[in-house]
Amino acid sequence: AAGTVAEYLEPLPKIGGSLEKVQNIREHVFSFARNSIGGKAMIEEGSKIGWSPEQSEKALQSVVDGVLFAGLLGTGQLTGQTFDRIMDAPQSQIPLYKKDKLRYLKESARLQPPVTSVTHTVAEDKKVSMGNGLEPVAVAKGTTVQVIIATANSDPAVFGGKYRSK
């Protein structure tokens, strides 16, 4: 099926990995997560909002997959975008990189984050700050919200402009 973890796993043997090994790692990481304090709490919270144990475990598996594949796909994407930025304007970008490599890489991750958003189901009624002087918004328990990291990372009130850090 399109967009499944299996679809992402298929090319791994072609790039030097073993599909069986990756699936084994995925199963072990999920088992570890399910038995961790955080995993148990996530499954417990799922039952509080009416999820079946299977739904809670599926949500936990999604978190595990996100963590595993953010490292594989996200890091590769960040590296490629950083190289593209340097190659688009080497005269200005190479001196910036040489001046402070860590700051340059952090700024690259801010401008084009490997993980662009986080989705969360609200566990209790709360007011959420919208920033930029906007009034807080009431969000009901059970509502699914998404934080768009890429947008937050370009907030001029925080960073002084999309392409500048204060």
PDB file of C-alpha atoms in Angstrom:
ATOM      1  CA  ALA A   1       0.000   0.000   0.000  1.00  0.00           C
ATOM      2  CA  ALA A   2       1.209   3.500  -0.796  1.00  0.00           C
ATOM      3  CA  GLY A   3       2.741   5.425   2.063  1.00  0.00           C
ATOM      4  CA  THR A   4       3.308   2.387   4.288  1.00  0.00           C
ATOM      5  CA  VAL A   5       6.441   1.626   6.239  1.00  0.00           C
ATOM      6  CA  ALA A   6       6.927  -1.425   4.017  1.00  0.00           C
ATOM      7  CA  GLU A   7       7.149   0.914   1.022  1.00  0.00           C
ATOM      8  CA  TYR A   8      10.047   2.746   2.710  1.00  0.00           C
ATOM      9  CA  LEU A   9      11.744  -0.513   3.709  1.00  0.00           C
ATOM     10  CA  GLU A  10      11.739  -2.047   0.207  1.00  0.00           C
ATOM     11  CA  PRO A  11      14.723  -0.061  -1.205  1.00  0.00           C
ATOM     12  CA  LEU A  12      16.968  -0.729   1.811  1.00  0.00           C
ATOM     13  CA  PRO A  13      18.587  -3.930   0.487  1.00  0.00           C
ATOM     14  CA  LYS A  14      19.574  -1.971  -2.637  1.00  0.00           C
ATOM     15  CA  ILE A  15      21.448   0.611  -0.522  1.00  0.00           C
ATOM     16  CA  GLY A  16      23.352  -1.889   1.573  1.00  0.00           C
ATOM     17  CA  GLY A  17      20.798  -2.743   4.258  1.00  0.00           C
ATOM     18  CA  SER A  18      18.956  -5.981   4.823  1.00  0.00           C
ATOM     19  CA  LEU A  19      15.155  -5.751   4.797  1.00  0.00           C
ATOM     20  CA  GLU A  20      14.986  -8.542   7.376  1.00  0.00           C
ATOM     21  CA  LYS A  21      17.519  -6.737   9.587  1.00  0.00           C
ATOM     22  CA  VAL A  22      15.598  -3.455   9.396  1.00  0.00           C
ATOM     23  CA  GLN A  23      12.311  -5.192  10.214  1.00  0.00           C
ATOM     24  CA  ASN A  24      14.016  -6.914  13.145  1.00  0.00           C
ATOM     25  CA  ILE A  25      15.336  -3.581  14.426  1.00  0.00           C
ATOM     26  CA  ARG A  26      11.864  -2.053  14.034  1.00  0.00           C
ATOM     27  CA  GLU A  27      10.297  -4.887  16.078  1.00  0.00           C
ATOM     28  CA  HIS A  28      12.926  -4.628  18.837  1.00  0.00           C
ATOM     29  CA  VAL A  29      12.636  -0.847  19.084  1.00  0.00           C
ATOM     30  CA  PHE A  30       8.843  -1.132  19.258  1.00  0.00           C
ATOM     31  CA  SER A  31       9.116  -3.778  21.995  1.00  0.00           C
ATOM     32  CA  PHE A  32      11.482  -1.529  23.941  1.00  0.00           C
ATOM     33  CA  ALA A  33       9.160   1.477  23.477  1.00  0.00           C
ATOM     34  CA  ARG A  34       6.035  -0.487  24.474  1.00  0.00           C
ATOM     35  CA  ASN A  35       7.717  -1.575  27.728  1.00  0.00           C
ATOM     36  CA  SER A  36       9.183   1.850  28.538  1.00  0.00           C
ATOM     37  CA  ILE A  37       7.585   4.304  30.961  1.00  0.00           C
ATOM     38  CA  GLY A  38       6.692   6.607  28.060  1.00  0.00           C
ATOM     39  CA  GLY A  39       5.243   3.794  25.948  1.00  0.00           C
ATOM     40  CA  LYS A  40       3.118   2.502  28.824  1.00  0.00           C
ATOM     41  CA  ALA A  41       1.906   6.044  29.510  1.00  0.00           C
ATOM     42  CA  MET A  42       1.014   6.533  25.835  1.00  0.00           C
ATOM     43  CA  ILE A  43      -1.013   3.322  25.769  1.00  0.00           C
ATOM     44  CA  GLU A  44      -2.716   4.291  29.036  1.00  0.00           C
ATOM     45  CA  GLU A  45      -3.583   7.744  27.659  1.00  0.00           C
ATOM     46  CA  GLY A  46      -5.015   6.080  24.568  1.00  0.00           C
ATOM     47  CA  SER A  47      -7.399   4.046  26.711  1.00  0.00           C
ATOM     48  CA  LYS A  48      -8.484   7.252  28.498  1.00  0.00           C
ATOM     49  CA  ILE A  49      -9.639   8.763  25.207  1.00  0.00           C
ATOM     50  CA  GLY A  50     -11.434   5.596  24.148  1.00  0.00           C
ATOM     51  CA  TRP A  51      -8.828   3.929  21.955  1.00  0.00           C
ATOM     52  CA  SER A  52      -8.632   0.150  21.836  1.00  0.00           C
ATOM     53  CA  PRO A  53      -5.297  -1.431  22.837  1.00  0.00           C
ATOM     54  CA  GLU A  54      -4.684  -2.067  19.117  1.00  0.00           C
ATOM     55  CA  GLN A  55      -5.227   1.624  18.283  1.00  0.00           C
ATOM     56  CA  SER A  56      -2.850   2.680  21.069  1.00  0.00           C
ATOM     57  CA  GLU A  57      -0.191   0.242  19.891  1.00  0.00           C
ATOM     58  CA  LYS A  58      -0.625   1.436  16.303  1.00  0.00           C
ATOM     59  CA  ALA A  59      -0.097   5.033  17.472  1.00  0.00           C
ATOM     60  CA  LEU A  60       3.006   3.981  19.413  1.00  0.00           C
ATOM     61  CA  GLN A  61       4.308   2.128  16.334  1.00  0.00           C
ATOM     62  CA  SER A  62       3.852   5.354  14.356  1.00  0.00           C
ATOM     63  CA  VAL A  63       6.009   7.199  16.883  1.00  0.00           C
ATOM     64  CA  VAL A  64       8.667   4.476  16.702  1.00  0.00           C
ATOM     65  CA  ASP A  65       8.617   4.577  12.894  1.00  0.00           C
ATOM     66  CA  GLY A  66       8.883   8.350  12.939  1.00  0.00           C
ATOM     67  CA  VAL A  67      11.935   8.226  15.178  1.00  0.00           C
ATOM     68  CA  LEU A  68      13.593   5.467  13.145  1.00  0.00           C
ATOM     69  CA  PHE A  69      12.922   6.997   9.750  1.00  0.00           C
ATOM     70  CA  ALA A  70      13.523  10.616  10.723  1.00  0.00           C
ATOM     71  CA  GLY A  71      17.096   9.500  11.228  1.00  0.00           C
ATOM     72  CA  LEU A  72      17.234   7.746   7.854  1.00  0.00           C
ATOM     73  CA  LEU A  73      15.202  10.102   5.693  1.00  0.00           C
ATOM     74  CA  GLY A  74      15.317  13.361   7.638  1.00  0.00           C
ATOM     75  CA  THR A  75      19.073  13.458   8.078  1.00  0.00           C
ATOM     76  CA  GLY A  76      19.621  12.683   4.395  1.00  0.00           C
ATOM     77  CA  GLN A  77      17.169  15.419   3.413  1.00  0.00           C
ATOM     78  CA  LEU A  78      18.852  17.956   5.716  1.00  0.00           C
ATOM     79  CA  THR A  79      22.281  17.059   4.342  1.00  0.00           C
ATOM     80  CA  GLY A  80      21.115  17.401   0.732  1.00  0.00           C
ATOM     81  CA  GLN A  81      19.386  20.730   1.368  1.00  0.00           C
ATOM     82  CA  THR A  82      22.468  22.079   3.141  1.00  0.00           C
ATOM     83  CA  PHE A  83      24.670  21.102   0.190  1.00  0.00           C
ATOM     84  CA  ASP A  84      22.155  22.699  -2.193  1.00  0.00           C
ATOM     85  CA  ARG A  85      22.248  25.943  -0.182  1.00  0.00           C
ATOM     86  CA  ILE A  86      26.043  25.998  -0.353  1.00  0.00           C
ATOM     87  CA  MET A  87      26.121  25.178  -4.074  1.00  0.00           C
ATOM     88  CA  ASP A  88      23.507  27.838  -4.916  1.00  0.00           C
ATOM     89  CA  ALA A  89      25.743  30.608  -3.553  1.00  0.00           C
ATOM     90  CA  PRO A  90      29.197  29.236  -2.694  1.00  0.00           C
ATOM     91  CA  GLN A  91      30.816  32.685  -2.492  1.00  0.00           C
ATOM     92  CA  SER A  92      28.575  33.707   0.409  1.00  0.00           C
ATOM     93  CA  GLN A  93      27.750  30.321   1.971  1.00  0.00           C
ATOM     94  CA  ILE A  94      31.216  28.766   2.278  1.00  0.00           C
ATOM     95  CA  PRO A  95      32.621  31.656   4.368  1.00  0.00           C
ATOM     96  CA  LEU A  96      29.553  31.457   6.651  1.00  0.00           C
ATOM     97  CA  TYR A  97      30.067  27.725   7.075  1.00  0.00           C
ATOM     98  CA  LYS A  98      33.793  28.126   7.784  1.00  0.00           C
ATOM     99  CA  LYS A  99      33.162  30.949  10.292  1.00  0.00           C
ATOM    100  CA  ASP A 100      30.972  28.808  12.585  1.00  0.00           C
ATOM    101  CA  LYS A 101      30.169  25.310  11.309  1.00  0.00           C
ATOM    102  CA  LEU A 102      27.809  24.360  14.131  1.00  0.00           C
ATOM    103  CA  ARG A 103      25.798  27.593  13.851  1.00  0.00           C
ATOM    104  CA  TYR A 104      25.599  27.179  10.067  1.00  0.00           C
ATOM    105  CA  LEU A 105      24.249  23.632  10.386  1.00  0.00           C
ATOM    106  CA  LYS A 106      21.743  24.660  13.076  1.00  0.00           C
ATOM    107  CA  GLU A 107      20.547  27.504  10.861  1.00  0.00           C
ATOM    108  CA  SER A 108      20.184  25.102   7.939  1.00  0.00           C
ATOM    109  CA  ALA A 109      18.075  22.791  10.133  1.00  0.00           C
ATOM    110  CA  ARG A 110      15.972  25.784  11.239  1.00  0.00           C
ATOM    111  CA  LEU A 111      15.310  26.925   7.683  1.00  0.00           C
ATOM    112  CA  GLN A 112      14.499  23.451   6.352  1.00  0.00           C
ATOM    113  CA  PRO A 113      13.889  21.135   9.302  1.00  0.00           C
ATOM    114  CA  PRO A 114      14.130  17.395   8.681  1.00  0.00           C
ATOM    115  CA  VAL A 115      10.934  16.947  10.719  1.00  0.00           C
ATOM    116  CA  THR A 116       8.513  19.635   9.546  1.00  0.00           C
ATOM    117  CA  SER A 117       5.603  19.016  11.905  1.00  0.00           C
ATOM    118  CA  VAL A 118       4.394  17.166  14.967  1.00  0.00           C
ATOM    119  CA  THR A 119       0.843  15.854  15.399  1.00  0.00           C
ATOM    120  CA  HIS A 120      -0.629  15.438  18.878  1.00  0.00           C
ATOM    121  CA  THR A 121      -3.970  14.498  20.407  1.00  0.00           C
ATOM    122  CA  VAL A 122      -4.820  16.839  23.284  1.00  0.00           C
ATOM    123  CA  ALA A 123      -5.232  14.898  26.558  1.00  0.00           C
ATOM    124  CA  GLU A 124      -7.226  17.591  28.390  1.00  0.00           C
ATOM    125  CA  ASP A 125      -9.030  20.842  27.613  1.00  0.00           C
ATOM    126  CA  LYS A 126      -6.532  23.713  27.428  1.00  0.00           C
ATOM    127  CA  LYS A 127      -5.846  27.143  25.992  1.00  0.00           C
ATOM    128  CA  VAL A 128      -3.069  27.238  23.410  1.00  0.00           C
ATOM    129  CA  SER A 129      -0.995  30.321  22.666  1.00  0.00           C
ATOM    130  CA  MET A 130      -0.978  31.229  18.979  1.00  0.00           C
ATOM    131  CA  GLY A 131       1.939  33.697  19.204  1.00  0.00           C
ATOM    132  CA  ASN A 132       2.299  36.976  17.322  1.00  0.00           C
ATOM    133  CA  GLY A 133       0.002  38.730  19.816  1.00  0.00           C
ATOM    134  CA  LEU A 134      -3.009  36.569  18.892  1.00  0.00           C
ATOM    135  CA  GLU A 135      -5.497  35.494  21.545  1.00  0.00           C
ATOM    136  CA  PRO A 136      -5.092  31.947  22.916  1.00  0.00           C
ATOM    137  CA  VAL A 137      -7.393  29.344  21.377  1.00  0.00           C
ATOM    138  CA  ALA A 138      -9.456  26.874  23.423  1.00  0.00           C
ATOM    139  CA  VAL A 139      -8.690  23.293  22.375  1.00  0.00           C
ATOM    140  CA  ALA A 140     -10.922  20.477  23.588  1.00  0.00           C
ATOM    141  CA  LYS A 141      -9.695  17.149  24.935  1.00  0.00           C
ATOM    142  CA  GLY A 142      -9.362  14.590  22.120  1.00  0.00           C
ATOM    143  CA  THR A 143      -8.698  17.232  19.440  1.00  0.00           C
ATOM    144  CA  THR A 144      -5.850  16.418  17.068  1.00  0.00           C
ATOM    145  CA  VAL A 145      -3.517  19.370  16.597  1.00  0.00           C
ATOM    146  CA  GLN A 146      -0.494  19.794  14.384  1.00  0.00           C
ATOM    147  CA  VAL A 147       2.459  22.040  15.146  1.00  0.00           C
ATOM    148  CA  ILE A 148       4.136  23.149  11.933  1.00  0.00           C
ATOM    149  CA  ILE A 149       7.786  23.422  12.945  1.00  0.00           C
ATOM    150  CA  ALA A 150       8.830  24.835   9.569  1.00  0.00           C
ATOM    151  CA  THR A 151       6.444  27.779   9.999  1.00  0.00           C
ATOM    152  CA  ALA A 152       7.413  28.378  13.623  1.00  0.00           C
ATOM    153  CA  ASN A 153      11.076  28.371  12.577  1.00  0.00           C
ATOM    154  CA  SER A 154      10.498  31.347  10.290  1.00  0.00           C
ATOM    155  CA  ASP A 155       8.655  33.541  12.843  1.00  0.00           C
ATOM    156  CA  PRO A 156      10.202  37.022  12.410  1.00  0.00           C
ATOM    157  CA  ALA A 157       9.301  37.906  16.014  1.00  0.00           C
ATOM    158  CA  VAL A 158      11.663  35.172  17.168  1.00  0.00           C
ATOM    159  CA  PHE A 159      14.303  35.046  14.438  1.00  0.00           C
ATOM    160  CA  GLY A 160      14.287  38.586  13.013  1.00  0.00           C
ATOM    161  CA  GLY A 161      13.160  37.453   9.576  1.00  0.00           C
ATOM    162  CA  LYS A 162      12.848  34.149   7.731  1.00  0.00           C
ATOM    163  CA  TYR A 163      16.504  34.011   6.746  1.00  0.00           C
ATOM    164  CA  ARG A 164      18.113  35.756   9.711  1.00  0.00           C
ATOM    165  CA  SER A 165      18.791  34.710  13.285  1.00  0.00           C
ATOM    166  CA  LYS A 166      18.741  37.389  15.951  1.00  0.00           C
TER     167      LYS A 166
END
